[in-house]
Coordinates of C-alpha atoms in Angstrom, one line a residue:
Chain A
M12 CA 0.0 0.0 0.0
P13 CA 1.5 3.3 -1.0
Y14 CA 0.3 6.0 1.3
D15 CA 0.8 8.5 -1.6
A16 CA -2.7 9.8 -2.3
E17 CA -3.0 13.5 -3.0
I18 CA -4.7 15.4 -0.2
S19 CA -6.9 18.2 -1.4
R20 CA -10.2 19.7 -0.6
R21 CA -11.8 17.2 -2.9
K22 CA -9.8 14.4 -1.2
P23 CA -9.3 15.4 2.4
S24 CA -7.7 13.1 5.0
L25 CA -8.5 12.6 8.7
F26 CA -6.6 12.9 11.9
V27 CA -8.1 11.6 15.1
F28 CA -6.4 12.4 18.4
L29 CA -7.2 10.4 21.6
I30 CA -6.2 12.0 24.9
D31 CA -6.1 10.1 28.1
Q32 CA -7.7 12.3 30.8
S33 CA -7.7 9.8 33.6
R34 CA -6.6 10.6 37.2
S35 CA -3.2 9.1 36.8
M36 CA -2.3 11.7 34.2
S37 CA -2.0 14.2 37.0
R38 CA 1.4 12.7 38.0
K39 CA 4.6 14.2 36.7
I40 CA 5.9 12.9 33.4
A41 CA 9.2 11.1 33.7
G42 CA 12.1 13.5 33.4
G43 CA 9.9 16.6 33.4
S44 CA 8.5 19.1 35.8
R45 CA 4.9 19.1 34.7
S46 CA 2.1 16.6 34.8
K47 CA 1.4 14.1 32.0
S48 CA -1.9 15.8 31.4
Q49 CA -0.2 19.2 31.0
E50 CA 2.3 17.8 28.6
A51 CA -0.4 16.0 26.6
A52 CA -2.6 19.1 26.3
Y53 CA 0.4 21.2 25.3
A54 CA 1.4 18.7 22.6
I55 CA -2.0 18.4 21.2
N56 CA -2.6 22.2 21.1
K57 CA 0.8 22.6 19.4
Q58 CA 0.0 19.9 16.9
L59 CA -3.4 21.4 16.0
N60 CA -1.6 24.7 15.5
E61 CA 0.8 23.0 13.2
I62 CA -2.0 21.4 11.1
I63 CA -3.7 24.8 10.8
S64 CA -0.4 26.4 9.7
R65 CA 0.2 23.8 7.1
C66 CA -3.3 24.4 5.7
T67 CA -3.1 28.2 5.9
K68 CA -3.0 30.2 2.7
S69 CA -3.2 34.0 2.3
D70 CA -7.0 33.7 2.0
G71 CA -7.4 31.6 5.1
V72 CA -7.4 27.9 6.2
R73 CA -8.2 25.4 3.5
P74 CA -10.0 22.1 4.6
Y75 CA -7.4 19.6 3.6
F76 CA -8.0 17.6 6.7
Y77 CA -10.8 16.7 9.1
V78 CA -9.8 16.5 12.7
G79 CA -11.5 14.8 15.6
V80 CA -10.3 14.8 19.2
I81 CA -11.6 12.3 21.8
G82 CA -10.9 12.7 25.5
Y83 CA -11.4 9.7 27.8
G84 CA -11.7 9.7 31.5
I85 CA -13.0 13.3 32.0
K86 CA -16.1 11.6 33.3
S87 CA -16.3 8.2 34.8
G88 CA -16.4 5.5 32.1
E89 CA -16.9 8.0 29.3
A90 CA -15.1 8.9 26.1
L91 CA -16.3 12.2 24.5
S92 CA -15.6 14.2 21.5
L93 CA -13.9 17.3 22.6
I94 CA -14.6 19.4 19.5
G95 CA -18.2 19.2 18.2
D96 CA -19.9 15.8 17.9
E97 CA -17.7 14.3 15.2
P98 CA -14.5 15.3 13.2
I99 CA -14.7 18.7 11.7
P100 CA -12.8 20.3 8.7
I101 CA -9.6 21.9 9.9
N102 CA -10.9 25.4 8.9
E103 CA -13.6 25.2 11.5
L104 CA -11.2 24.5 14.3
E105 CA -10.8 28.2 15.0
N106 CA -14.5 28.3 16.1
H107 CA -13.5 26.0 19.0
I108 CA -10.6 28.0 20.4
L109 CA -10.9 28.4 24.2
R110 CA -8.5 31.3 24.5
M111 CA -5.4 32.8 22.9
E112 CA -2.0 32.9 24.6
T113 CA 0.9 35.0 23.6
E114 CA 4.2 33.1 23.0
T115 CA 7.6 34.3 22.1
Q116 CA 9.0 32.9 18.9
Q117 CA 12.7 32.9 18.1
I118 CA 13.6 33.6 14.5
E119 CA 17.3 33.7 14.0
D120 CA 18.3 36.3 16.7
E121 CA 15.0 38.0 16.8
E122 CA 12.3 37.4 19.3
I123 CA 8.8 38.2 18.2
E124 CA 5.5 37.7 20.0
T125 CA 2.8 35.6 18.3
E126 CA -0.6 34.4 19.3
F127 CA -1.0 30.7 20.2
P128 CA -4.5 29.3 20.4
I129 CA -5.5 26.9 23.2
W130 CA -8.2 24.3 22.5
F131 CA -7.6 22.1 25.4
E132 CA -6.8 22.5 29.0
P133 CA -5.1 19.7 31.0
V134 CA -7.6 17.3 32.5
A135 CA -6.8 14.4 34.9
A136 CA -10.1 13.2 36.4
Y137 CA -11.4 9.7 36.5
D138 CA -10.7 6.2 35.0
T139 CA -9.3 5.2 31.6
P140 CA -12.0 4.1 29.2
M141 CA -9.6 3.7 26.3
T142 CA -11.7 0.9 24.8
K143 CA -14.7 3.2 24.5
A144 CA -12.5 5.9 23.0
L145 CA -11.2 3.6 20.4
T146 CA -14.7 2.3 19.6
L147 CA -15.9 5.9 19.0
A148 CA -12.8 6.7 16.9
G149 CA -13.5 3.5 14.9
E150 CA -17.1 4.7 14.2
W151 CA -15.7 8.0 13.0
I152 CA -13.2 6.4 10.7
V153 CA -15.7 4.0 9.2
D154 CA -17.9 7.0 8.4
F155 CA -15.0 9.0 7.0
I156 CA -13.8 6.1 4.8
G157 CA -17.3 5.5 3.6
K158 CA -17.4 9.1 2.3
N159 CA -13.8 9.3 1.2
P160 CA -12.8 5.8 0.0
D161 CA -9.8 6.9 -2.0
S162 CA -8.3 9.3 0.5
F163 CA -4.9 9.3 2.2
P164 CA -5.6 6.8 5.0
P165 CA -6.8 8.2 8.4
I166 CA -4.2 8.6 11.1
L167 CA -5.2 8.0 14.8
I168 CA -2.8 9.2 17.5
N169 CA -3.4 8.1 21.1
I170 CA -1.6 9.7 24.0
S171 CA -2.0 7.7 27.2
D172 CA -0.3 6.4 30.2
G173 CA -1.8 3.0 29.4
G174 CA -4.0 0.7 31.4
A175 CA -7.5 0.7 30.0
T176 CA -10.2 0.2 32.7
D177 CA -13.0 -0.8 30.4
G178 CA -11.9 -4.0 28.7
D179 CA -9.4 -4.9 26.1
P180 CA -8.5 -1.9 23.9
L181 CA -6.8 -4.3 21.4
V182 CA -10.3 -5.4 20.2
P183 CA -11.4 -2.1 18.8
A184 CA -7.8 -1.2 17.8
K185 CA -7.6 -4.3 15.6
D186 CA -10.9 -3.4 14.0
I187 CA -9.5 0.1 13.2
L188 CA -6.2 -1.3 11.9
D189 CA -8.3 -3.3 9.4
L190 CA -10.0 -0.2 8.1
E191 CA -8.6 0.9 4.8
T192 CA -9.0 3.3 1.9
T193 CA -7.7 2.4 -1.6
N194 CA -4.5 4.1 -0.5
G195 CA -3.7 2.1 2.6
K196 CA -4.8 0.9 6.0
T197 CA -5.6 3.3 8.8
L198 CA -2.6 4.0 11.0
I199 CA -2.6 3.9 14.8
W200 CA 0.2 5.7 16.7
N201 CA 0.6 5.3 20.4
C202 CA 2.5 7.6 22.6
H203 CA 2.7 5.8 26.0
I204 CA 3.8 8.4 28.6
S205 CA 4.9 7.4 32.0
E206 CA 6.0 8.8 35.4
K207 CA 8.6 6.1 35.7
E208 CA 12.2 7.0 35.3
G209 CA 13.9 4.9 32.7
D210 CA 14.9 4.6 29.1
T211 CA 12.6 5.8 26.3
I212 CA 11.7 3.0 23.9
K213 CA 11.1 4.5 20.4
F214 CA 9.6 2.6 17.5
P215 CA 10.4 -1.0 18.6
N216 CA 9.7 -3.9 16.2
D217 CA 9.5 -6.6 18.8
P218 CA 7.1 -6.8 21.9
E219 CA 10.0 -8.4 23.8
N220 CA 11.7 -5.0 23.6
V221 CA 9.1 -2.8 25.1
G222 CA 10.2 -2.8 28.7
N223 CA 8.5 -4.2 31.8
D224 CA 5.4 -1.9 32.0
K225 CA 2.4 -4.2 32.2
H226 CA 0.5 -2.3 29.6
A227 CA 3.4 -1.8 27.1
V228 CA 2.8 -5.0 25.2
S229 CA -0.8 -4.2 24.7
M230 CA 0.0 -0.7 23.5
F231 CA 2.7 -2.1 21.2
N232 CA 0.2 -4.6 19.7
M233 CA -2.3 -1.9 19.0
S234 CA 0.2 0.2 17.1
S235 CA 0.6 0.1 13.3
Q236 CA 3.7 -1.2 11.6
L237 CA 5.3 1.9 10.1
P238 CA 5.0 2.2 6.3
D239 CA 8.3 2.9 4.5
T240 CA 7.6 6.5 3.9
F241 CA 7.0 7.1 7.7
I242 CA 10.1 5.1 8.6
A243 CA 12.2 7.4 6.5
I244 CA 10.9 10.4 8.4
A245 CA 11.2 8.7 11.8
R246 CA 14.9 8.0 11.0
E247 CA 15.5 11.7 10.4
E248 CA 14.4 12.3 14.1
F249 CA 15.6 9.2 15.9
T250 CA 18.5 6.9 15.4
D251 CA 18.3 3.1 15.3
I252 CA 14.7 2.8 14.0
P253 CA 14.5 -0.9 13.0
D254 CA 12.7 -2.2 9.9
S255 CA 9.1 -3.2 10.7
A256 CA 9.1 -0.7 13.5
R257 CA 5.8 0.0 15.2
A258 CA 4.3 3.5 15.6
Y259 CA 4.9 3.3 19.3
V260 CA 6.9 5.3 21.8
Y261 CA 7.1 4.3 25.5
N262 CA 8.2 6.6 28.3
G263 CA 8.9 9.6 26.1
D264 CA 9.3 13.1 27.3
L265 CA 7.5 16.1 25.8
D266 CA 10.1 16.4 23.1
D267 CA 9.5 12.8 22.1
L268 CA 5.8 13.3 22.2
I269 CA 6.0 16.3 19.9
K270 CA 8.3 14.4 17.5
L271 CA 6.0 11.5 17.4
L272 CA 3.1 13.8 16.5
D273 CA 5.2 15.4 13.9
I274 CA 6.4 12.1 12.3
G275 CA 2.8 10.8 12.4
T276 CA 1.5 13.8 10.5
R277 CA 4.3 15.0 8.3
V278 CA 3.9 12.5 5.5
A279 CA 0.3 13.6 5.1
Y280 CA 1.3 17.2 4.9
S281 CA 3.7 16.4 2.0
K282 CA 0.7 15.0 0.1
V283 CA -1.3 18.2 0.3
S284 CA -1.9 19.4 -3.3
Chain B
M21 CA 6.7 36.8 -33.4
K22 CA 3.6 35.4 -31.7
V23 CA 3.1 34.9 -27.9
N24 CA 0.5 32.8 -26.2
T25 CA 0.2 32.1 -22.5
L26 CA -1.6 29.8 -20.2
N27 CA -2.0 29.7 -16.5
F28 CA -4.4 27.2 -15.0
S29 CA -4.8 26.4 -11.3
K30 CA -4.8 22.8 -10.1
A31 CA -7.6 20.6 -11.3
G32 CA -10.5 21.1 -8.9
S33 CA -9.2 24.5 -7.6
P34 CA -10.6 27.9 -8.5
Q35 CA -8.4 29.9 -10.9
E36 CA -7.7 32.6 -8.4
E37 CA -5.7 30.1 -6.3
S38 CA -3.0 29.6 -8.9
E39 CA 0.3 30.4 -7.4
D40 CA 2.0 30.5 -10.8
A41 CA 2.7 33.9 -12.4
L42 CA 4.0 35.1 -15.8
D43 CA 4.7 38.4 -17.5
F44 CA 6.3 39.6 -20.7
N45 CA 7.5 42.8 -22.3
M46 CA 7.1 42.7 -26.1
D47 CA 9.0 46.0 -26.6
E48 CA 12.1 44.6 -24.9
L49 CA 11.4 40.9 -25.6
R50 CA 11.7 39.9 -22.0
F51 CA 9.7 37.0 -20.7
S52 CA 9.4 35.5 -17.2
I53 CA 7.5 32.7 -15.5
C54 CA 7.6 31.9 -11.8
D55 CA 6.0 29.2 -9.6
G56 CA 5.1 30.3 -6.1
A57 CA 5.8 27.6 -3.5
G58 CA 2.6 26.1 -2.0
D59 CA 4.3 25.6 1.4
S60 CA 4.7 29.3 1.9
I61 CA 2.1 32.1 2.1
F62 CA 1.6 35.0 -0.3
S63 CA 3.6 33.0 -2.8
A64 CA 1.4 34.1 -5.8
V65 CA 2.1 37.7 -4.9
W66 CA 5.8 37.0 -4.7
A67 CA 5.8 35.1 -8.0
Q68 CA 4.0 37.9 -9.8
V69 CA 6.4 40.5 -8.4
L70 CA 9.4 38.5 -9.5
S71 CA 8.0 38.2 -13.0
S72 CA 6.8 41.7 -13.4
V73 CA 9.8 43.5 -12.0
Y74 CA 12.1 41.4 -14.2
V75 CA 10.4 42.1 -17.5
S76 CA 10.0 45.8 -16.7
G77 CA 13.6 46.3 -15.9
N78 CA 16.9 45.5 -17.5
F79 CA 18.7 43.3 -15.0
D80 CA 21.9 41.4 -15.6
L81 CA 21.7 38.8 -12.8
T82 CA 25.4 37.9 -13.0
N83 CA 26.2 41.5 -11.9
D84 CA 26.0 41.7 -8.1
A85 CA 24.8 45.2 -8.0
E86 CA 22.0 44.6 -10.5
L87 CA 21.0 41.3 -8.8
Q88 CA 20.7 43.1 -5.5
D89 CA 18.8 46.0 -7.2
Y90 CA 16.4 43.5 -8.7
I91 CA 15.8 41.4 -5.6
N92 CA 15.5 44.4 -3.3
S93 CA 13.0 46.0 -5.7
C94 CA 11.0 42.7 -5.6
R95 CA 11.1 42.4 -1.8
L96 CA 9.9 46.0 -1.3
R97 CA 7.0 45.6 -3.7
W98 CA 6.1 42.3 -2.1
F99 CA 6.2 43.7 1.4
E100 CA 4.2 46.8 0.5
S101 CA 1.5 44.7 -1.2
I102 CA 0.5 42.9 2.0
A103 CA -1.8 44.5 4.6
W104 CA 0.2 43.2 7.5
D105 CA -1.9 44.8 10.3
S106 CA -5.1 43.2 9.1
L107 CA -3.9 39.6 9.0
K108 CA -5.5 36.9 11.2
W109 CA -3.3 35.3 13.8
N110 CA -2.6 32.2 11.7
V111 CA -1.8 34.1 8.5
K112 CA 0.4 36.5 10.5
K113 CA 2.3 33.7 12.1
K114 CA 3.1 32.0 8.9
S115 CA 3.7 35.1 6.7
V116 CA 6.6 36.2 8.9
Y117 CA 8.7 33.5 7.3
G118 CA 8.2 35.1 3.8
S119 CA 7.4 33.7 0.5
Y120 CA 9.2 31.5 -2.0
S121 CA 9.1 31.0 -5.7
T122 CA 11.0 29.5 -8.6
F123 CA 12.2 31.9 -11.4
L124 CA 12.7 31.6 -15.1
S125 CA 13.3 34.3 -17.6
A126 CA 14.2 34.6 -21.3
T127 CA 15.5 37.7 -23.0
L128 CA 15.6 37.6 -26.8
D129 CA 17.9 39.6 -29.0
K130 CA 16.4 39.7 -32.5
T131 CA 19.6 41.0 -34.1
S132 CA 21.9 38.3 -32.9
K133 CA 19.1 35.7 -32.7
K134 CA 20.3 34.8 -29.2
V135 CA 18.2 34.2 -26.2
T136 CA 19.6 34.6 -22.6
V137 CA 17.9 32.4 -20.0
W138 CA 18.1 32.8 -16.3
A139 CA 16.7 30.1 -14.0
R140 CA 16.4 29.2 -10.3
G141 CA 14.4 26.1 -9.6
D142 CA 12.5 23.8 -11.9
A143 CA 10.5 25.9 -14.3
C144 CA 12.0 25.1 -17.7
F145 CA 12.9 26.7 -21.0
F146 CA 12.4 24.7 -24.2
L147 CA 13.7 25.5 -27.6
Y148 CA 11.8 23.3 -30.0
D149 CA 11.4 22.1 -33.5
E150 CA 9.1 19.7 -35.3
D151 CA 10.6 16.6 -33.7
S152 CA 13.3 17.8 -31.4
M153 CA 13.8 20.0 -28.4
E154 CA 16.4 21.1 -25.8
S155 CA 15.7 22.3 -22.3
F156 CA 17.2 24.3 -19.5
P157 CA 17.9 24.1 -16.5
I158 CA 16.5 20.6 -16.3
T159 CA 17.2 18.1 -19.0
D160 CA 15.9 14.9 -17.7
P161 CA 12.5 14.3 -16.0
V162 CA 14.1 12.3 -13.2
M163 CA 15.8 15.5 -12.1
F164 CA 12.5 17.0 -10.9
G165 CA 12.4 16.7 -7.1
L166 CA 10.4 17.8 -4.1
H167 CA 12.7 20.7 -3.2
P168 CA 13.7 22.9 -6.1
E169 CA 15.9 25.9 -5.5
L170 CA 13.8 28.9 -4.8
V171 CA 14.0 32.7 -4.5
W172 CA 13.0 34.0 -1.1
S173 CA 11.2 37.2 -0.3
G174 CA 13.0 37.7 2.9
Y175 CA 11.1 37.8 6.2
G176 CA 7.7 39.5 6.5
N177 CA 6.4 41.7 9.2
P178 CA 7.6 42.5 11.9
I179 CA 11.3 41.6 11.2
R180 CA 11.8 42.3 7.5
D181 CA 14.2 45.2 7.9
K182 CA 16.3 43.6 10.6
K183 CA 17.8 40.8 8.7
D184 CA 20.8 40.3 6.4
Y185 CA 19.6 38.8 3.1
K186 CA 21.6 36.2 1.2
F187 CA 21.1 36.9 -2.4
P188 CA 20.2 33.9 -4.6
E189 CA 22.3 32.6 -7.4
F190 CA 20.7 32.0 -10.8
K191 CA 21.8 29.6 -13.6
K192 CA 22.4 31.2 -16.9
N193 CA 22.5 29.8 -20.5
E194 CA 22.4 31.2 -24.0
F195 CA 20.8 29.6 -27.1
D196 CA 20.7 30.5 -30.7
F197 CA 17.0 30.6 -31.6
G198 CA 17.2 31.7 -35.3
D199 CA 16.6 28.3 -36.9
H200 CA 14.1 27.0 -34.4
K201 CA 10.3 26.8 -34.5
G202 CA 9.6 28.2 -31.1
I203 CA 10.3 28.7 -27.4
L204 CA 8.2 27.4 -24.6
M205 CA 8.7 28.3 -20.9
A206 CA 6.7 26.3 -18.4
T207 CA 6.4 25.6 -14.7
D208 CA 7.5 22.2 -13.3
A209 CA 4.5 19.9 -13.8
L210 CA 4.1 20.8 -17.4
S211 CA 7.9 20.8 -18.0
K212 CA 8.1 17.3 -16.6
Y213 CA 5.2 16.2 -18.8
I214 CA 6.9 17.5 -21.9
M215 CA 10.2 15.8 -21.1
E216 CA 8.5 12.5 -20.4
N217 CA 6.5 12.7 -23.6
G218 CA 9.0 14.2 -26.1
A219 CA 8.9 17.0 -28.6
S220 CA 5.5 16.0 -29.9
S221 CA 4.0 17.0 -26.6
V222 CA 5.1 20.6 -27.1
W223 CA 2.9 20.7 -30.2
E224 CA 0.1 19.2 -28.2
I225 CA 0.5 22.0 -25.6
T226 CA 0.7 24.7 -28.2
D227 CA -2.5 23.4 -29.9
H228 CA -4.4 23.4 -26.6
Y229 CA -2.9 26.3 -24.7
S230 CA -6.3 28.0 -24.2
N231 CA -8.2 24.8 -23.3
R232 CA -8.3 24.3 -19.5
E233 CA -10.2 21.1 -19.9
F234 CA -7.3 19.5 -21.8
F235 CA -5.0 20.2 -18.9
D236 CA -7.6 19.2 -16.3
E237 CA -7.9 15.8 -18.0
L238 CA -4.2 15.3 -18.1
R239 CA -4.0 16.0 -14.4
S240 CA -7.0 14.1 -13.4
N241 CA -6.0 10.9 -15.2
G242 CA -2.5 11.1 -13.7
K243 CA -0.6 11.8 -16.8
M244 CA 0.5 15.1 -15.3
R245 CA 1.0 15.9 -11.6
N246 CA -2.0 17.9 -10.3
D247 CA -0.2 21.2 -9.9
D248 CA -0.8 24.7 -11.2
V249 CA 0.4 24.8 -14.8
S250 CA 1.5 27.8 -16.7
A251 CA 3.5 28.5 -19.9
I252 CA 4.6 31.2 -22.3
I253 CA 4.7 30.0 -25.9
I254 CA 6.7 32.1 -28.3
S255 CA 6.3 31.1 -32.0
S256 CA 7.1 32.5 -35.4
L257 CA 10.6 33.3 -34.2

């Protein structure tokens, strides 16, 4: 499968982000000073900014992508769409901005102030209904592929500290991994963040190599094998990416999280026509 | 001498979204075609400025002073054409990085029958006959890549005036056009198509230069990459 379809307004693609909002996300991320929920919210806000930037032309934002975001754990046992009821075209995302922040941007030796929209605040509330979140994402993807059968395949990115509390997430994940357009299978990327100090495991190709976290093998198994085009980009950012690597990072810090989001989305950007 | 032009946006996109630009000056026989980069913002404006300023002036791009004069004139016109204060947050954030475009020009001298060609990037010049052609700066379709050399506008607001600017280098070539049927200048997707399909495709293009449907069909059926296409066709040399 080539993953080379043109992405345009006539043939948009889909990003679905899943954010773990369970209580355990309130703990500090390994190697960092902020909580996992803070880092996850920052990374998603930053990535949505990036997608908008990629789609921004002088006349505004063009709907090359649909975007859906699901939070799970904000209420007990519930997985909810955090933007509207279903994925929306990227140009409608600005209608859902919570507030604007000012950030300093460094360009060469100049510092300039720019506005940075915030869509999501950090949340760390209840349990971890990841299975429900994946089931909802699967429904969205089925619907999207039904309407866009020849599109660049949907990409789902899940940020979690693991440990579903509502059954086996591998079941809906496998259903999603089987969903395909004429241009390839849907891709699932998992960023498994942790409060445990230890090595980061990036894009492994063997479940034996994912460390001793009890949820790591499950997260590995629900991650796509990286297509060649994505492997090439992953190797620009990380050394020692093996062949047949899975779209899975365990125990990453914020930098790893942002890189994973970037690698997971950059191939799609390059197909925008 | 007869000149025809075409400039069609991507198949499926409205014409006003084309980021290609072209211009010519029949008095001075200067022609230019530029392909604004889709990754950057206000690229169509930049491409148009590069073309228009070139054909209205008399710039020798191997001369440092004239090159700087040309680029600085383009940068100023580009900068002044954008209403920076009224931009939305996302447009403002992206536009500070400036705009990019390829550049191709041809200046004909009727007395010597020579044409001087300047190029940066992958827009191509073709000198063609009934069944043969030569091209510049690209001579083989495999040489078209994702990242052609580009001309940069410099930064946008608010840091435009605070940066040193590295002036671009242009490739130069000269051709005798006296015994040839025509000249065609085209942006990358069309240039690649012509190289892949040989000299006969030039005649195909010249026959259909005003027919958008012809180009839409080529792009929709995958024979040509779905990109903006533009060309200047100079015949009856």
